[in-house]
Amino acid sequence: MTPSQTAATAFLELRRAFFDSGCRSIPFHLRPKANTQSDPLDDFISESVFQRLGGFVCIPAPGPLTSPDMVLIPYTDDLLNPTEALAIEVKKVTRTRRRAARHAGMDYNSTPPAGHVRVYTYEGREIMIPAYYLVVCQEPVPEAATVQLTGLVLIEGFGLDADDALYAEITGPRSKRIGLGSYGDGMDRTRPMLVFSNPLGVPQFDHVPTLVVSDPDLQRQVPAVRLVFEVHRTLKPSNDTRVFFAYRAAQDVPSEWDVETLVDPFPVPVKRDTKTRPRGMFRLPASLDR
């Protein structure tokens, strides 16, 4: 099974879990958030949604601040094959009145998106496995004390960033500054905070669950999905083009649909500055001048 076929299987299960036959969001209950690092949605997906997949085992991250959020592994005759595993990182945004929040770029915290990510076998052997990013828009349903997903994109990591070297650089060992401050007990972890594209910022990807992969032949391999967009992304600084293919569940695509080409559809901020902005600036409500 190819990574894109595994991703299609996962995508279709997510589609069934969170949207009804008419592609309307299905409200569902999430447990309360236990602490700052806990994520009830990650747990719900790994423990409730993916555990229903026959022929797969979903292994959640062993603790907080661990990437990826889960690993999906196919098995045959009760034998797991980690070389066929798929990493899934979950990214969640809210919605403004018009669109998904952070549409021009969202936080990836200290781990940049990548085509492959590092995991370790039980014996401690490092392996690199294909990475996919599940980006959802989660909204509350106050009258029912539930939540719903009003946007869902599962995208191959290469669709967000094709530079695996950047992933290796940032997730590798870094030097810390220690002995800071008047008493020498301060430390600067020099922890990066990264912002990359938000797939839900593409208007054509919002509201209807969408799968984005580099496989142009997935519709033949998995007839339950149908090609809806061809996505071209321009590599910098070479200006070469990398092509991806957006699929939806076949039931969500009108029979007369014409595949459209989207050229660099991911929005970016209008203004960017190499300087950081002051954070948490406290302004007094009135002038203190007499």
Coordinates of C-alpha atoms in Angstrom, one line a residue:
M1 CA 0.0 0.0 0.0
T2 CA 1.4 3.4 -1.0
P3 CA 1.4 6.3 1.5
S4 CA -1.2 8.1 -0.7
Q5 CA -3.5 5.1 -0.5
T6 CA -3.1 4.9 3.2
A7 CA -3.8 8.6 3.4
A8 CA -6.9 8.1 1.2
T9 CA -8.2 5.4 3.6
A10 CA -7.6 7.7 6.6
F11 CA -9.3 10.6 4.8
L12 CA -12.4 8.7 3.9
E13 CA -12.8 7.5 7.5
L14 CA -12.4 11.1 8.7
R15 CA -15.0 12.2 6.2
R16 CA -17.5 9.6 7.5
A17 CA -16.8 10.5 11.1
F18 CA -17.3 14.2 10.9
F19 CA -19.7 14.8 8.0
D20 CA -23.0 13.3 7.1
S21 CA -24.1 12.0 3.7
G22 CA -24.9 15.5 2.6
C23 CA -21.5 16.8 3.7
R24 CA -23.0 18.6 6.6
S25 CA -20.9 18.8 9.8
I26 CA -21.8 16.2 12.5
P27 CA -21.7 17.6 16.1
F28 CA -19.7 15.5 18.5
H29 CA -18.6 15.6 22.1
L30 CA -15.0 16.1 23.2
R31 CA -13.7 15.5 26.7
P32 CA -12.6 18.6 28.7
K33 CA -9.0 19.8 28.1
A34 CA -6.9 18.3 31.0
N35 CA -3.9 20.6 30.8
T36 CA -2.2 23.1 28.5
Q37 CA -0.5 20.4 26.4
S38 CA -3.4 18.0 26.1
D39 CA -5.6 18.0 23.0
P40 CA -8.9 16.2 23.2
L41 CA -9.4 16.3 19.4
D42 CA -6.1 14.4 18.8
D43 CA -7.2 11.8 21.3
F44 CA -10.7 11.5 19.7
I45 CA -9.2 11.0 16.3
S46 CA -6.7 8.4 17.3
E47 CA -8.8 6.6 19.9
S48 CA -12.3 6.7 18.3
V49 CA -12.0 7.5 14.5
F50 CA -8.9 5.6 13.4
Q51 CA -9.4 2.7 15.7
R52 CA -12.4 1.7 13.5
L53 CA -10.1 1.2 10.5
G54 CA -9.6 -2.5 9.8
G55 CA -6.1 -3.5 8.9
F56 CA -4.5 -0.5 10.7
V57 CA -3.2 0.3 14.1
C58 CA -3.2 4.0 15.2
I59 CA -0.5 4.8 17.8
P60 CA -0.9 8.2 19.5
A61 CA 2.1 10.3 20.6
P62 CA 3.4 8.9 23.8
G63 CA 3.3 12.3 25.6
P64 CA 2.8 16.1 25.2
L65 CA 5.0 18.2 23.0
T66 CA 5.8 15.2 20.8
S67 CA 5.6 15.2 17.0
P68 CA 3.9 13.7 15.1
D69 CA 0.5 13.5 16.9
M70 CA -0.1 9.9 15.8
V71 CA 1.3 7.2 13.5
L72 CA -1.0 5.0 11.4
I73 CA 0.5 1.6 10.6
P74 CA -1.0 -1.1 8.3
Y75 CA -0.7 -4.7 9.5
T76 CA -1.0 -8.1 7.9
D77 CA -1.4 -11.3 9.8
D78 CA -1.0 -9.4 13.1
L79 CA 2.4 -8.1 12.0
L80 CA 3.1 -4.4 12.0
N81 CA 5.3 -3.0 9.2
P82 CA 6.7 0.4 10.4
T83 CA 8.3 0.9 6.9
E84 CA 4.7 1.4 5.6
A85 CA 3.7 3.8 8.4
L86 CA 2.2 7.2 8.0
A87 CA 2.7 10.1 10.4
I88 CA -0.2 12.5 11.0
E89 CA 0.1 15.9 12.6
V90 CA -3.2 17.6 13.6
K91 CA -3.5 21.4 13.2
K92 CA -6.6 23.2 14.5
V93 CA -7.9 26.6 13.8
T94 CA -11.2 28.5 14.6
R95 CA -13.4 30.4 12.2
T96 CA -14.0 34.1 11.8
R97 CA -17.2 35.3 10.2
R98 CA -15.8 35.0 6.7
R99 CA -13.2 32.3 6.7
A100 CA -11.0 30.0 8.7
A101 CA -8.7 31.9 11.1
R102 CA -5.0 32.3 10.4
H103 CA -5.8 31.9 6.7
A104 CA -2.5 33.5 5.6
G105 CA -0.3 31.4 7.9
M106 CA -0.7 29.3 11.0
D107 CA 1.6 28.2 13.8
Y108 CA 3.5 25.0 13.4
N109 CA 5.2 25.6 16.8
S110 CA 8.8 24.3 16.9
T111 CA 8.5 21.7 14.1
P112 CA 8.2 22.8 10.5
P113 CA 6.1 20.8 8.0
A114 CA 8.1 18.2 6.0
G115 CA 7.6 15.4 3.6
H116 CA 9.1 12.9 6.1
V117 CA 9.4 13.0 9.8
R118 CA 11.5 11.1 12.3
V119 CA 10.1 8.3 14.5
Y120 CA 11.7 5.5 16.5
T121 CA 11.0 1.8 16.6
Y122 CA 10.5 0.0 19.9
E123 CA 14.2 -1.0 19.8
G124 CA 15.3 2.6 19.3
R125 CA 16.0 2.5 15.6
E126 CA 15.4 5.8 13.8
I127 CA 13.2 5.7 10.7
M128 CA 11.8 8.5 8.5
I129 CA 8.2 8.0 7.5
P130 CA 5.9 10.0 5.2
A131 CA 4.2 12.9 6.9
Y132 CA 0.6 14.2 6.4
Y133 CA -1.0 17.2 8.1
L134 CA -4.7 17.2 9.1
V135 CA -5.9 20.8 9.3
V136 CA -9.3 21.3 10.6
C137 CA -11.6 24.2 11.6
Q138 CA -13.3 23.4 14.9
E139 CA -16.3 25.4 15.9
P140 CA -18.5 25.1 19.0
V141 CA -22.2 24.2 18.9
P142 CA -23.2 26.0 22.1
E143 CA -26.8 24.9 22.2
A144 CA -25.8 21.2 22.3
A145 CA -22.6 21.6 24.2
T146 CA -20.7 20.0 21.4
V147 CA -18.3 20.9 18.6
Q148 CA -18.2 20.4 14.9
L149 CA -15.6 20.5 12.1
T150 CA -16.6 22.9 9.4
G151 CA -13.4 22.5 7.4
L152 CA -11.0 19.6 6.9
V153 CA -7.9 19.2 4.7
L154 CA -5.5 16.2 4.9
I155 CA -2.4 17.3 3.0
E156 CA 0.9 15.5 2.1
G157 CA 3.8 17.2 3.9
F158 CA 5.5 18.0 0.7
G159 CA 2.5 20.1 -0.2
L160 CA 3.4 22.4 2.6
D161 CA 7.2 22.3 2.4
A162 CA 9.5 20.2 0.2
D163 CA 12.6 21.0 2.3
D164 CA 13.3 18.0 4.5
A165 CA 16.7 19.5 5.3
L166 CA 14.9 22.3 7.1
Y167 CA 13.1 19.8 9.3
A168 CA 16.4 18.0 10.1
E169 CA 18.1 21.3 10.9
I170 CA 15.4 22.6 13.2
T171 CA 14.5 19.4 15.0
G172 CA 18.1 18.4 15.6
P173 CA 20.2 19.4 18.7
R174 CA 20.5 23.1 19.3
S175 CA 22.7 25.2 21.6
K176 CA 21.1 26.9 24.6
R177 CA 22.2 30.1 26.3
I178 CA 22.6 29.4 30.0
G179 CA 23.8 31.3 33.0
L180 CA 21.7 34.4 32.1
G181 CA 20.6 37.1 34.4
S182 CA 21.9 38.8 37.6
Y183 CA 22.0 35.5 39.5
G184 CA 23.1 33.3 36.6
D185 CA 20.0 31.1 36.9
G186 CA 18.4 32.1 33.6
M187 CA 18.3 30.1 30.4
D188 CA 17.3 30.8 26.8
R189 CA 16.1 27.7 25.0
T190 CA 16.4 29.4 21.6
R191 CA 13.2 27.5 20.7
P192 CA 12.0 28.3 17.1
M193 CA 8.4 29.2 16.5
L194 CA 7.4 28.5 12.9
V195 CA 4.6 29.8 10.7
F196 CA 3.7 28.1 7.3
S197 CA 0.8 28.0 5.0
N198 CA -2.7 27.1 6.2
P199 CA -4.5 24.9 3.6
L200 CA -7.9 26.1 4.8
G201 CA -6.8 29.5 3.6
V202 CA -7.4 28.3 0.1
P203 CA -11.1 29.1 -0.5
Q204 CA -11.6 26.0 -2.7
F205 CA -10.4 23.7 0.1
D206 CA -12.7 25.1 2.8
H207 CA -16.0 23.6 4.0
V208 CA -15.8 20.4 1.9
P209 CA -13.3 17.7 3.1
T210 CA -10.3 17.6 0.8
L211 CA -7.2 15.4 0.4
V212 CA -4.1 16.8 -1.2
V213 CA -1.4 14.4 -2.4
S214 CA 1.3 14.2 -5.1
D215 CA -0.2 11.0 -6.7
P216 CA -2.0 11.9 -10.0
D217 CA -3.4 8.3 -10.2
L218 CA -5.1 8.0 -6.8
Q219 CA -8.6 8.0 -8.3
R220 CA -7.9 4.8 -10.2
Q221 CA -6.3 3.2 -7.1
V222 CA -9.1 4.3 -4.7
P223 CA -12.3 4.7 -6.7
A224 CA -14.1 6.2 -3.6
V225 CA -12.2 9.5 -4.2
R226 CA -12.4 11.8 -7.1
L227 CA -10.0 14.4 -8.5
V228 CA -11.2 18.0 -8.1
F229 CA -8.2 20.3 -8.4
E230 CA -4.7 20.3 -9.7
V231 CA -2.5 22.4 -7.5
H232 CA 0.7 24.0 -8.7
R233 CA 3.2 25.4 -6.2
T234 CA 6.3 27.4 -7.2
L235 CA 9.6 26.4 -5.6
K236 CA 11.8 29.3 -4.3
P237 CA 14.2 30.5 -5.6
S238 CA 14.3 28.2 -8.6
N239 CA 10.8 29.0 -9.8
D240 CA 10.3 25.4 -10.7
T241 CA 6.8 24.0 -10.3
R242 CA 5.7 21.1 -8.0
V243 CA 2.3 19.7 -8.8
F244 CA -0.2 18.2 -6.3
F245 CA -3.7 16.8 -6.7
A246 CA -6.7 17.5 -4.6
Y247 CA -9.3 14.8 -4.1
R248 CA -12.7 14.6 -2.4
A249 CA -15.0 11.8 -1.5
A250 CA -16.7 10.8 -4.8
Q251 CA -20.1 11.4 -3.2
D252 CA -19.2 15.1 -2.6
V253 CA -18.3 15.8 -6.2
P254 CA -21.0 16.8 -8.8
S255 CA -21.0 14.5 -11.8
E256 CA -20.4 17.4 -14.2
W257 CA -17.3 18.6 -12.3
D258 CA -14.4 20.0 -14.3
V259 CA -11.0 19.7 -12.8
E260 CA -9.5 23.2 -12.3
T261 CA -5.8 24.2 -12.0
L262 CA -4.9 26.3 -8.9
V263 CA -1.6 28.1 -9.3
D264 CA 0.0 29.1 -6.0
P265 CA -3.4 29.3 -4.2
F266 CA -2.0 29.4 -0.6
P267 CA -2.4 32.9 0.8
V268 CA 0.6 34.7 2.4
P269 CA 0.6 37.9 4.5
V270 CA 0.6 41.1 2.4
K271 CA 3.4 42.5 4.5
R272 CA 6.3 40.6 6.0
D273 CA 9.1 42.0 8.1
T274 CA 12.4 40.4 9.3
K275 CA 12.0 42.2 12.6
T276 CA 9.9 40.7 15.4
R277 CA 7.2 42.7 17.0
P278 CA 6.9 43.4 20.7
R279 CA 4.7 40.8 22.4
G280 CA 2.2 41.4 25.1
M281 CA 2.6 45.2 25.2
F282 CA 0.7 46.6 28.2
R283 CA -0.9 50.0 27.5
L284 CA -2.4 52.0 30.3
P285 CA -6.0 53.1 29.6
A286 CA -5.3 56.8 30.2
S287 CA -2.4 59.3 30.1
L288 CA -0.4 59.7 33.3
D289 CA 0.8 63.2 32.3
R290 CA -0.5 66.0 34.5

